[in-house]
Amino acid sequence: ESKKPALLRKVEGNEYTFNKNKVYTGELHYRVSTQLTSGFVAVSPMGHFSFNFLPPVPVSPKDSEQVRRPTGKRADEGILLTWQKTNFTESYDVEISLDAAFTAMFYKARTRQNFYVLKQAPEKAFWWRVRSVSGTSMSGFSNPFGVKIQ
C-alpha cells in the first residue's frame, strides 16, 4: 500500500468525473479523504471498481443467416455488416474470415461507423467479428457470426 498514486485530485462536491476522451481499462483502486472543520482528516477504506471496454454486439447479418449475393445492377453494392455502437469508441476493427477460428483471414478493415459494406464477399460462407478501438485501447472481439452466401 505504499505505492504512489497514479492520480491525485482535489474536487469540490462529492464526485469525480474521469476524462471522457480516455478509456481506463482494468481495475482501479481509490481512496477518498477530507479535512473536517476540527482539523481531523477522515480517510475512507480502499475501494475499487473495474472497467472493461466491451466489444460491440453484431446485429446484421445474424449468426448462421443466409444472405443472397447481390447480382445484376446491385452486384457492386456488397453485403452490409452492422453492429451496436459502443461508448468511448473512436473506431471499429472488422475482421472477416473463411473459418470460425479466424485462422483463414479474408479481410480486415477499420471504420469510424458502426457498419461496414463488404464489397467482395467470399464464395460460400464467411465469419465476421468486430471490436471497439479508442486510442491505444481495444476491446476484445465480439462473438463471431457465420454467414452463408446464396
GROMACS .gro file of C-alpha atoms in nm:
model
  150
    1GLU     CA    1   0.000   0.000   0.000
    2SER     CA    2   0.298   0.232  -0.011
    3LYS     CA    3   0.264   0.273  -0.388
    4LYS     CA    4   0.250   0.625  -0.526
    5PRO     CA    5  -0.099   0.717  -0.657
    6ALA     CA    6  -0.138   0.730  -1.033
    7LEU     CA    7  -0.390   1.013  -0.997
    8LEU     CA    8  -0.441   1.260  -0.714
    9ARG     CA    9  -0.722   1.514  -0.748
   10LYS     CA   10  -0.897   1.769  -0.527
   11VAL     CA   11  -1.267   1.803  -0.601
   12GLU     CA   12  -1.548   2.024  -0.485
   13GLY     CA   13  -1.859   1.825  -0.405
   14ASN     CA   14  -1.895   1.451  -0.383
   15GLU     CA   15  -1.794   1.314  -0.724
   16TYR     CA   16  -1.506   1.290  -0.968
   17THR     CA   17  -1.558   1.253  -1.345
   18PHE     CA   18  -1.289   1.081  -1.548
   19ASN     CA   19  -1.165   1.232  -1.873
   20LYS     CA   20  -1.424   1.139  -2.134
   21ASN     CA   21  -1.156   1.126  -2.406
   22LYS     CA   22  -0.959   0.845  -2.239
   23VAL     CA   23  -1.054   0.488  -2.169
   24TYR     CA   24  -0.930   0.341  -1.845
   25THR     CA   25  -0.941  -0.037  -1.854
   26GLY     CA   26  -0.886  -0.285  -1.579
   27GLU     CA   27  -0.929  -0.241  -1.207
   28LEU     CA   28  -0.889   0.093  -1.035
   29HIS     CA   29  -0.837   0.139  -0.661
   30TYR     CA   30  -0.934   0.460  -0.489
   31ARG     CA   31  -0.948   0.626  -0.152
   32VAL     CA   32  -1.132   0.942  -0.050
   33SER     CA   33  -1.019   1.182   0.221
   34THR     CA   34  -1.145   1.510   0.358
   35GLN     CA   35  -1.034   1.750   0.625
   36LEU     CA   36  -1.305   1.818   0.883
   37THR     CA   37  -1.357   2.160   1.041
   38SER     CA   38  -1.189   2.024   1.357
   39GLY     CA   39  -0.872   1.967   1.153
   40PHE     CA   40  -0.907   1.588   1.163
   41VAL     CA   41  -0.855   1.414   0.826
   42ALA     CA   42  -1.110   1.140   0.758
   43VAL     CA   43  -0.994   0.871   0.514
   44SER     CA   44  -1.217   0.609   0.354
   45PRO     CA   45  -1.119   0.244   0.324
   46MET     CA   46  -0.967   0.145  -0.010
   47GLY     CA   47  -1.238   0.098  -0.274
   48HIS     CA   48  -1.218  -0.037  -0.625
   49PHE     CA   49  -1.409  -0.067  -0.947
   50SER     CA   50  -1.343  -0.245  -1.273
   51PHE     CA   51  -1.399  -0.111  -1.619
   52ASN     CA   52  -1.397  -0.343  -1.916
   53PHE     CA   53  -1.402  -0.195  -2.264
   54LEU     CA   54  -1.678  -0.413  -2.404
   55PRO     CA   55  -1.692  -0.528  -2.764
   56PRO     CA   56  -1.980  -0.423  -2.988
   57VAL     CA   57  -2.274  -0.658  -3.038
   58PRO     CA   58  -2.314  -0.768  -3.402
   59VAL     CA   59  -2.663  -0.701  -3.542
   60SER     CA   60  -2.679  -0.795  -3.908
   61PRO     CA   61  -2.642  -1.031  -4.079
   62LYS     CA   62  -2.736  -1.255  -3.786
   63ASP     CA   63  -2.534  -1.561  -3.692
   64SER     CA   64  -2.600  -1.851  -3.935
   65GLU     CA   65  -2.804  -1.625  -4.163
   66GLN     CA   66  -2.819  -1.698  -4.535
   67VAL     CA   67  -2.753  -1.390  -4.749
   68ARG     CA   68  -2.807  -1.356  -5.121
   69ARG     CA   69  -2.509  -1.229  -5.316
   70PRO     CA   70  -2.608  -0.903  -5.489
   71THR     CA   71  -2.644  -0.956  -5.864
   72GLY     CA   72  -2.719  -0.756  -6.175
   73LYS     CA   73  -2.729  -0.380  -6.120
   74ARG     CA   74  -2.684  -0.434  -5.745
   75ALA     CA   75  -2.371  -0.653  -5.782
   76ASP     CA   76  -2.138  -0.376  -5.660
   77GLU     CA   77  -2.348  -0.291  -5.350
   78GLY     CA   78  -2.194  -0.560  -5.135
   79ILE     CA   79  -2.314  -0.707  -4.804
   80LEU     CA   80  -2.388  -0.470  -4.517
   81LEU     CA   81  -2.247  -0.568  -4.175
   82THR     CA   82  -2.387  -0.373  -3.876
   83TRP     CA   83  -2.329  -0.369  -3.500
   84GLN     CA   84  -2.436  -0.169  -3.197
   85LYS     CA   85  -2.234   0.142  -3.117
   86THR     CA   86  -2.021   0.134  -2.803
   87ASN     CA   87  -1.926   0.410  -2.562
   88PHE     CA   88  -1.580   0.571  -2.569
   89THR     CA   89  -1.522   0.436  -2.921
   90GLU     CA   90  -1.323   0.622  -3.188
   91SER     CA   91  -1.332   0.344  -3.448
   92TYR     CA   92  -1.403  -0.024  -3.500
   93ASP     CA   93  -1.192  -0.311  -3.635
   94VAL     CA   94  -1.385  -0.554  -3.854
   95GLU     CA   95  -1.242  -0.895  -3.939
   96ILE     CA   96  -1.380  -1.137  -4.197
   97SER     CA   97  -1.254  -1.493  -4.211
   98LEU     CA   98  -1.316  -1.808  -4.411
   99ASP     CA   99  -1.328  -2.011  -4.086
  100ALA     CA  100  -1.484  -1.968  -3.741
  101ALA     CA  101  -1.142  -1.975  -3.568
  102PHE     CA  102  -1.022  -1.676  -3.773
  103THR     CA  103  -0.711  -1.855  -3.895
  104ALA     CA  104  -0.802  -1.806  -4.262
  105MET     CA  105  -0.837  -1.428  -4.273
  106PHE     CA  106  -1.019  -1.293  -4.577
  107TYR     CA  107  -1.030  -0.920  -4.499
  108LYS     CA  108  -0.963  -0.666  -4.224
  109ALA     CA  109  -1.088  -0.309  -4.207
  110ARG     CA  110  -1.107  -0.014  -3.967
  111THR     CA  111  -1.409   0.216  -3.977
  112ARG     CA  112  -1.545   0.505  -3.771
  113GLN     CA  113  -1.904   0.395  -3.835
  114ASN     CA  114  -2.097   0.107  -3.678
  115PHE     CA  115  -2.134  -0.060  -4.016
  116TYR     CA  116  -1.919  -0.189  -4.297
  117VAL     CA  117  -2.005  -0.281  -4.658
  118LEU     CA  118  -1.824  -0.596  -4.769
  119LYS     CA  119  -1.787  -0.536  -5.144
  120GLN     CA  120  -1.629  -0.870  -5.240
  121ALA     CA  121  -1.781  -1.149  -5.031
  122PRO     CA  122  -1.625  -1.497  -5.021
  123GLU     CA  123  -1.782  -1.762  -5.246
  124LYS     CA  124  -1.977  -1.980  -4.998
  125ALA     CA  125  -1.953  -1.859  -4.639
  126PHE     CA  126  -1.766  -1.629  -4.403
  127TRP     CA  127  -1.745  -1.537  -4.037
  128TRP     CA  128  -1.723  -1.182  -3.915
  129ARG     CA  129  -1.647  -1.011  -3.585
  130VAL     CA  130  -1.580  -0.658  -3.464
  131ARG     CA  131  -1.405  -0.478  -3.177
  132SER     CA  132  -1.405  -0.122  -3.042
  133VAL     CA  133  -1.094   0.099  -3.055
  134SER     CA  134  -1.018   0.412  -2.853
  135GLY     CA  135  -0.663   0.545  -2.879
  136THR     CA  136  -0.436   0.254  -2.791
  137SER     CA  137  -0.713   0.068  -2.603
  138MET     CA  138  -0.910  -0.206  -2.774
  139SER     CA  139  -1.195  -0.422  -2.657
  140GLY     CA  140  -1.194  -0.793  -2.718
  141PHE     CA  141  -1.361  -0.909  -3.037
  142SER     CA  142  -1.734  -0.975  -3.046
  143ASN     CA  143  -1.863  -1.327  -3.081
  144PRO     CA  144  -1.814  -1.431  -3.444
  145PHE     CA  145  -2.118  -1.454  -3.668
  146GLY     CA  146  -2.126  -1.704  -3.953
  147VAL     CA  147  -2.288  -1.603  -4.283
  148LYS     CA  148  -2.381  -1.837  -4.570
  149ILE     CA  149  -2.378  -1.690  -4.921
  150GLN     CA  150  -2.652  -1.798  -5.164
   0.00000   0.00000   0.00000
